[in-house]
XYZ file of C-alpha atoms in Angstrom:
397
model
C -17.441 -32.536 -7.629
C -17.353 -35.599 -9.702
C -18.069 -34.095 -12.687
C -15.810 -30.584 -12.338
C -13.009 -33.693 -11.863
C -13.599 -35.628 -14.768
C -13.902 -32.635 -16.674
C -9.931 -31.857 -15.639
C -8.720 -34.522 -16.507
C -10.154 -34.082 -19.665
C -8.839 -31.352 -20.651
C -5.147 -31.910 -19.395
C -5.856 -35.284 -22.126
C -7.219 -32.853 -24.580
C -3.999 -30.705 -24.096
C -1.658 -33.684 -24.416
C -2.815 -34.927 -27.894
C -2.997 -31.192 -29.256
C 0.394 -30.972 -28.239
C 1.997 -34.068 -28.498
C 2.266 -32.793 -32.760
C 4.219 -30.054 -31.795
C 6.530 -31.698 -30.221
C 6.711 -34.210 -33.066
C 6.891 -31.221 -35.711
C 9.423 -29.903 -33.165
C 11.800 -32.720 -33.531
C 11.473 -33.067 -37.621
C 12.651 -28.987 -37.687
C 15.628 -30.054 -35.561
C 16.029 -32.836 -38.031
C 16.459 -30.233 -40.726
C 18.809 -27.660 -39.222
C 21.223 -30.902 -38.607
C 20.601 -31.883 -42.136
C 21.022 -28.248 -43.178
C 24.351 -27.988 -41.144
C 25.774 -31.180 -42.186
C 25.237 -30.037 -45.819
C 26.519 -26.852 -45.661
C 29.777 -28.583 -44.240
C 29.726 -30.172 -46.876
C 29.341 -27.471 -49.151
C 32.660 -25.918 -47.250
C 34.770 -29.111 -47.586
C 34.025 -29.337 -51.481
C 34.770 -25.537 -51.887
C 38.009 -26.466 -50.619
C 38.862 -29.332 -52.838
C 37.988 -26.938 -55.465
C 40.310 -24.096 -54.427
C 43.337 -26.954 -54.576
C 42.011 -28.767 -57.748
C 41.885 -24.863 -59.245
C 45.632 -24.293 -57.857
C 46.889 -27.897 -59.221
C 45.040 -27.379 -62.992
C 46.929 -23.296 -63.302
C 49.962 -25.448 -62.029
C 49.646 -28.473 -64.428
C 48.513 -25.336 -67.451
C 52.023 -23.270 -66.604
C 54.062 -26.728 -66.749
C 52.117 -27.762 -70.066
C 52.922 -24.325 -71.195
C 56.323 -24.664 -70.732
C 56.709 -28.110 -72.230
C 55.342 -26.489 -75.295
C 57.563 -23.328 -75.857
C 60.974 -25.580 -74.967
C 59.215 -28.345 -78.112
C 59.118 -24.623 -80.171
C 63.025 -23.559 -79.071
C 63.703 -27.323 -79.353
C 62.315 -27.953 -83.209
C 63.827 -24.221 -84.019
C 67.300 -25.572 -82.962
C 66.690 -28.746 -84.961
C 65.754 -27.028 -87.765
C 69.219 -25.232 -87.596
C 71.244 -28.332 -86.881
C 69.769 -30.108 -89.956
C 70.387 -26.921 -92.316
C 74.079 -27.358 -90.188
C 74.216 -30.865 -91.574
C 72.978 -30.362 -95.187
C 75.520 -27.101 -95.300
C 78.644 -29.614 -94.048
C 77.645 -32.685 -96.237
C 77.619 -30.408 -99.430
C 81.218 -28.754 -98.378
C 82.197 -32.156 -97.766
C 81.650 -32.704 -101.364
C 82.258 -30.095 -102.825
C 85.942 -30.833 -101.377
C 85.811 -34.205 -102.571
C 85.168 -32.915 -106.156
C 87.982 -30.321 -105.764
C 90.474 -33.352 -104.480
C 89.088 -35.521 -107.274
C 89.216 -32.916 -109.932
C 93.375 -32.116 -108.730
C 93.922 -36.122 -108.502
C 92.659 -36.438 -112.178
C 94.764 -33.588 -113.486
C 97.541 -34.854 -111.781
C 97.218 -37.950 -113.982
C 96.032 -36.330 -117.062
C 99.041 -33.563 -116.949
C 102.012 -35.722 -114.886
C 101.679 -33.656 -111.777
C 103.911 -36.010 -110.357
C 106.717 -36.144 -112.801
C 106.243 -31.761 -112.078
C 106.474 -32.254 -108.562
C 109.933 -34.409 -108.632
C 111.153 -31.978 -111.218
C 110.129 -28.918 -108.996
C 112.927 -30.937 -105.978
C 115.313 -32.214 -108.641
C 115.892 -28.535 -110.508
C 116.407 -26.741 -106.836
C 119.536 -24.934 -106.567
C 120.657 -26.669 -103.444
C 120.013 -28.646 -100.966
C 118.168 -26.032 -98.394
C 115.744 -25.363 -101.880
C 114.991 -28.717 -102.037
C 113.733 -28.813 -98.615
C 111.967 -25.867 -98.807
C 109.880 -27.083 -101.518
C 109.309 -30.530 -100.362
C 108.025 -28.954 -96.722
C 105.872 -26.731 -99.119
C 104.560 -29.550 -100.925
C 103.924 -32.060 -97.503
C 102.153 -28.596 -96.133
C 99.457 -28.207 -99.179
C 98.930 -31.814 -99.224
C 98.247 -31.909 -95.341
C 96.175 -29.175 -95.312
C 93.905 -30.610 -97.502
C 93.791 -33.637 -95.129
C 92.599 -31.887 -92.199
C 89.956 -29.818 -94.097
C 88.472 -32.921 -95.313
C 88.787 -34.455 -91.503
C 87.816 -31.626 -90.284
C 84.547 -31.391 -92.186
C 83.590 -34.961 -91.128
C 84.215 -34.488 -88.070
C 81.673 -31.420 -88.031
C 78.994 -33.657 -90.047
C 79.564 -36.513 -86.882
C 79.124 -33.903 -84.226
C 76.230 -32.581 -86.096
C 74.656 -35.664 -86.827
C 75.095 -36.562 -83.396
C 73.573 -33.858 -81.964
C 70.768 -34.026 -84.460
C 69.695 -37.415 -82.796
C 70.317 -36.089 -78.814
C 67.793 -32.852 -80.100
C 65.076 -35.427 -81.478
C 65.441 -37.164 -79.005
C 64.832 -34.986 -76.503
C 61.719 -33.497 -78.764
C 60.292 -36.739 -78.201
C 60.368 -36.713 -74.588
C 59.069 -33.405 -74.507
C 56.366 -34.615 -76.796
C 55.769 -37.007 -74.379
C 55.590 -35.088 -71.065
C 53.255 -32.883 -73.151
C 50.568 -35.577 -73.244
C 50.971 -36.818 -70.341
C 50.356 -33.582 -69.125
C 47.684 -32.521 -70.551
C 46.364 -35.956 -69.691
C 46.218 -34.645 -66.185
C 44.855 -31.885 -66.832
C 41.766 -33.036 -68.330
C 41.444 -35.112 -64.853
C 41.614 -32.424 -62.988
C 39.539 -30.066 -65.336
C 36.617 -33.070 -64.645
C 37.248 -32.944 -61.292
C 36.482 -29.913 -61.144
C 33.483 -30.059 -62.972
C 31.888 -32.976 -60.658
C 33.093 -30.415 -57.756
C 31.048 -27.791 -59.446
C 28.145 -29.880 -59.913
C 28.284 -31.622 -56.013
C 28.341 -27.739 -54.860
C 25.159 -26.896 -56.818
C 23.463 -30.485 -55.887
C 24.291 -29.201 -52.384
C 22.747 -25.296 -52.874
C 19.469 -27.276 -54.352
C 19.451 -29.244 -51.424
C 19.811 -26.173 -49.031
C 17.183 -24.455 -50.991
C 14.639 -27.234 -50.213
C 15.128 -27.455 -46.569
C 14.999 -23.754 -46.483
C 11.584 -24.203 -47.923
C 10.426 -27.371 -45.877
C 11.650 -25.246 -42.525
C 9.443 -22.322 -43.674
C 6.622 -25.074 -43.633
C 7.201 -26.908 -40.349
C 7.643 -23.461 -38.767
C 4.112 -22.662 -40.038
C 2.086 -26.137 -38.827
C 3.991 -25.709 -35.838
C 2.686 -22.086 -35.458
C -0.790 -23.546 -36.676
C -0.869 -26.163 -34.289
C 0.144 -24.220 -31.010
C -2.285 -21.750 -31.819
C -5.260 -24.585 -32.169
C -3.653 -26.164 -28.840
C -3.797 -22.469 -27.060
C -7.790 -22.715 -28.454
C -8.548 -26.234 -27.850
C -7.667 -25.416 -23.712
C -9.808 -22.109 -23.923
C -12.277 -24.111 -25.310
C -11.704 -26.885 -23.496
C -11.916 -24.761 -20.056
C -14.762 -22.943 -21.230
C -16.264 -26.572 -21.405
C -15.865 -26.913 -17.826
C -16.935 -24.214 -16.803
C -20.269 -24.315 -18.350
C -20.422 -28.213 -17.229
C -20.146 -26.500 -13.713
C -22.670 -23.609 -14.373
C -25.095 -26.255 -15.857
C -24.774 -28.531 -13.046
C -25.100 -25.558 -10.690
C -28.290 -24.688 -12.125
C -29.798 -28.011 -11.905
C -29.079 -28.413 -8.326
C -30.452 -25.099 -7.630
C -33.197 -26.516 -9.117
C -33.763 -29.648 -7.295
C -33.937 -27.815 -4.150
C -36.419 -25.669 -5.075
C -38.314 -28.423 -6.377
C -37.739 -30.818 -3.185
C -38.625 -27.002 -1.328
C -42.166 -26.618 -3.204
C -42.564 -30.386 -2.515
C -42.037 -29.980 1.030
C -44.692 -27.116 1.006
C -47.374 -29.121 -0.541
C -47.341 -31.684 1.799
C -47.187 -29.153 4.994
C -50.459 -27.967 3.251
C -51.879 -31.046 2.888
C -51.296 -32.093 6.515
C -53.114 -28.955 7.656
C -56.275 -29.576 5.976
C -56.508 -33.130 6.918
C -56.574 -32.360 10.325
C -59.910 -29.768 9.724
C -61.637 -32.543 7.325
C -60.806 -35.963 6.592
C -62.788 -36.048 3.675
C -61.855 -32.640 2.250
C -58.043 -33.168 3.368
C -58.666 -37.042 1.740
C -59.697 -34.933 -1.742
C -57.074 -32.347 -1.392
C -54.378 -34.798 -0.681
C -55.638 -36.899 -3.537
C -55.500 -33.252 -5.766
C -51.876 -32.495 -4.389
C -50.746 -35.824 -5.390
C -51.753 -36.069 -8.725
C -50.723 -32.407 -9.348
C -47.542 -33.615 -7.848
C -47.328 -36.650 -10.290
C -48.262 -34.696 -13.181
C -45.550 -31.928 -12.743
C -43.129 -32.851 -15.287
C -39.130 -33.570 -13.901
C -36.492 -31.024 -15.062
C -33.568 -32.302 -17.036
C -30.532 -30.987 -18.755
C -31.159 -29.419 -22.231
C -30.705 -31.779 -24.962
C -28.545 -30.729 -28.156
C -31.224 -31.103 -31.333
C -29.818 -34.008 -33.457
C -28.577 -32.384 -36.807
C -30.202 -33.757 -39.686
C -27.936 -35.051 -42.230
C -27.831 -33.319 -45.686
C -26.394 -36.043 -47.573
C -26.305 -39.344 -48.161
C -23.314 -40.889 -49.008
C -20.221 -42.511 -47.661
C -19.264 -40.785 -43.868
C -15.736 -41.320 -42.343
C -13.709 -39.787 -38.843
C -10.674 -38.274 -40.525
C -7.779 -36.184 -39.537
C -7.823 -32.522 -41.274
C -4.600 -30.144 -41.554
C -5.496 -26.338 -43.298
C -3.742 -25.243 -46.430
C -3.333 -21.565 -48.701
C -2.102 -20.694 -51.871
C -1.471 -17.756 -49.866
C 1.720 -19.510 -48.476
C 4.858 -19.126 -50.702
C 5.250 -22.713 -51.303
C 1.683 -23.693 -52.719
C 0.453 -23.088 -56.261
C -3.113 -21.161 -57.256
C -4.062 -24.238 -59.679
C -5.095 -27.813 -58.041
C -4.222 -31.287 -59.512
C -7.172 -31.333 -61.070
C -6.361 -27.689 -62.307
C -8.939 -25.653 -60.631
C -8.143 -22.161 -59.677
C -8.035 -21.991 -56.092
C -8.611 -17.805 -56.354
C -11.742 -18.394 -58.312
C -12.612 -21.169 -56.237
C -11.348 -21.615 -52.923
C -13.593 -24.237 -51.599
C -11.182 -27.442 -51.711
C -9.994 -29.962 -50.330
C -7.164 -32.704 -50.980
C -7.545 -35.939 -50.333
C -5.818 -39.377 -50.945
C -7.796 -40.595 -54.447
C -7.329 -44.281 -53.259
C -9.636 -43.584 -50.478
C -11.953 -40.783 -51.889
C -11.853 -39.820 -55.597
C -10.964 -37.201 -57.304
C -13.878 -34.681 -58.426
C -16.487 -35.986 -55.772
C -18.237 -33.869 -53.316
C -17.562 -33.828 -49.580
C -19.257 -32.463 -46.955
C -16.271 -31.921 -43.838
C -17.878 -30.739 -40.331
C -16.810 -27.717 -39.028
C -15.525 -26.690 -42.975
C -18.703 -27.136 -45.203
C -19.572 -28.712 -48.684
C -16.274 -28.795 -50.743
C -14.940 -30.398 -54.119
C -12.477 -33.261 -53.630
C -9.829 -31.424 -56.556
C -6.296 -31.827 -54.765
C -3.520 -34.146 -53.854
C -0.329 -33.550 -51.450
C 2.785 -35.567 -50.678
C 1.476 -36.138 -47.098
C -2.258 -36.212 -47.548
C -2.152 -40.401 -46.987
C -4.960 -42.371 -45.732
C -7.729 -40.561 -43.663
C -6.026 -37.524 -43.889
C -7.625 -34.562 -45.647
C -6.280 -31.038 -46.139
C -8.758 -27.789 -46.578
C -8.165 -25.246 -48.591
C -8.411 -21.227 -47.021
C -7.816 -18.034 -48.683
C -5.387 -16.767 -46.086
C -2.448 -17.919 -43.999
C -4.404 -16.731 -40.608
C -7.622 -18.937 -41.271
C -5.289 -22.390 -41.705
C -4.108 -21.354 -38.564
C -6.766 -20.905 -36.842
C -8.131 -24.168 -38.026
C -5.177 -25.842 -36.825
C -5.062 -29.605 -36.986
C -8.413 -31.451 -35.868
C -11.026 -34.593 -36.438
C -14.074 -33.992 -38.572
C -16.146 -36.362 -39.676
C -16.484 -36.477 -43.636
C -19.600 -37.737 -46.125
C -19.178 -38.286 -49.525
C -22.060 -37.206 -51.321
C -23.750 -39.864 -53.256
């Protein structure tokens, strides 16, 4: 009874510390899908920004655009105004010459002493004011065309400063502008670049969730084993004992025999029950005790360094994994592998792991710290069903 107990409680301990990695894988995938989800939030927020830096650089583009063609209408009109200008002075002049050239004839020819003349030979007095209105009328009119002219070159002139002016402004929204728009166009870029930072991300918890999900699926499958095994155990614990006892009593039975037998024949002959009972005793002595079989020790088939260390399966099978080691051997040529941590056994020796065989030390891994192996399988289903366990490994001298 003691024993079928003990053996219980071993296996619900057994159980426990198969399990308790599940658990602990268990709460790293969870880890994931919250990182996942908190990225992928991210990923939405970002697309957003985007959208709205997108909307503000077409918005900042169509105001630059129309900066530009009123600059184009803007230089066209003060092309026009200039020509205006140049058109004006040289009218200007041209008048001045014409007023010059009359003043100098009038000197040269005594327009003056013709003009009095023209009043003085007028028939009356009505004549004479007709031709002295005439006169004051030519003479004004060639005022005005001269103010008028420079008037038009002040207006123009005017107006040829307001337009450059206002080019220059233009010139200057332009660049500021565009200024903004090269913000925006590199905020949009770093958007861009967070988004595909964020999809790389994504990618590689993808891949490290298609992992955990496969050492979790390993290691419920060696914890379903371990407690077949475990009960199996038991139950030939139980058998074993079983047998034993069974055999005690018939032992203690055959005992009991031998000395009903020997009673019997001392009571016919002292001396011949005094020899027999000698004869039963010694036959009694000599009969050798049954005990439980021994395992035979194994005999060790190297000689080197031996360490308890934990052991995890690996494939190239699996998506994730390479065929070529870090050493560069061709796990599909030759499969027989293990990785290990080279600060605690190096690189190219020869192990011998229980439970796996004789393998060449020719791998690394990101998590293979410490007394922590990994062995190699040709399929998926073997490193499942060698789950996660202890071995014992020797490094072969």
């Amino acid at each position: 009874m003691r024993k079928q107990t003990f053996g219980f409680v071993a296996t619900l301990l057994l159980g426990a510390n198969v399990l308790l990695p599940v658990f602990a894988q268990a709460e790293s995938l969870n880890e994931l899908d919250k990182k996942e989800s908190a990225i992928a939030r991210q990923s939405d927020k970002i697309s957003g920004e985007l959208q709205i830096a997108l909307n503000d650089v077409n918005e900042k583009y169509q105001e630059v655009n129309d900066i530009r063609t009123k600059i184009s209408e803007n230089e066209a009109v003060l092309e026009k105004t200039k020509t205006d200008i140049v058109e004006t002075e040289k009218k200007i002049e041209q008048r001045k010459e014409a007023i010059a050239e009359r003043m100098k004839t009038a000197q040269v020819n005594g327009m003056t002493d013709r003009s009095i003349n023209a009043l003085l030979e007028s028939k009356d007095l009505g004549e004479f004011l007709n031709r002295a209105f005439a006169m004051t009328v030519i003479q004004n009119a060639e005022k005005t065309k001269v103010a008028s002219l420079g008037e038009a070159k002040d207006k123009l002139t005017e107006l040829k400063a307001t337009q450059e002016k206002t080019q220059a402004q233009l010139k200057q929204n332009s660049q500021s502008l565009e200024a903004e728009t090269t913000k925006l166009d590199e905020k949009m870029a770093n958007l861009k670049q967070e988004l595909a930072d964020n999809k790389t991300s994504l990618e590689k918890i993808s891949q490290d969730k298609e992992v955990e999900k496969a050492r979790q699926a390993a290691e419920k499958a060696q914890a379903e084993k371990a407690e077949k095994e475990a009960k199996a155990a038991e139950a030939a614990k139980a058998a074993e004992a079983e047998k034993a006892s069974k055999a005690a009593a018939a032992q203690a039975q055959e005992k009991a025999k031998a000395e009903a037998s020997s009673q019997a024949s001392s009571q016919s002959s002292k001396p011949a029950s005094s020899a027999s009972s000698s004869q039963q005793t010694t036959q009694t002595s000599e009969q050798p005790k049954q005990e439980p079989a021994q395992p035979a020790p194994s005999t060790p088939t190297t000689s080197g360094r031996t360490m308890q260390m934990e052991s995890t399966g690996y494939s190239c099978a699996e998506s994730v994994n390479t065929f070529f080691t870090a050493m560069g051997i061709d796990l599909r040529q030759n499969p027989q592998v293990v990785a290990v941590d080279p600060s605690v056994i190096p690189l190219g020796s020869m192990v011998e792991v229980s439970g796996y065989g004789i393998a060449i030390a020719g791998d690394t891994g990101g998590a293979i710290k410490g007394n922590i192996i990994d062995v190699h399988f040709p399929t998926v289903e073997q490193c499942i069903q060698w789950g996660r366990r202890s071995v014992t490994v020797t490094v072969i001298s």
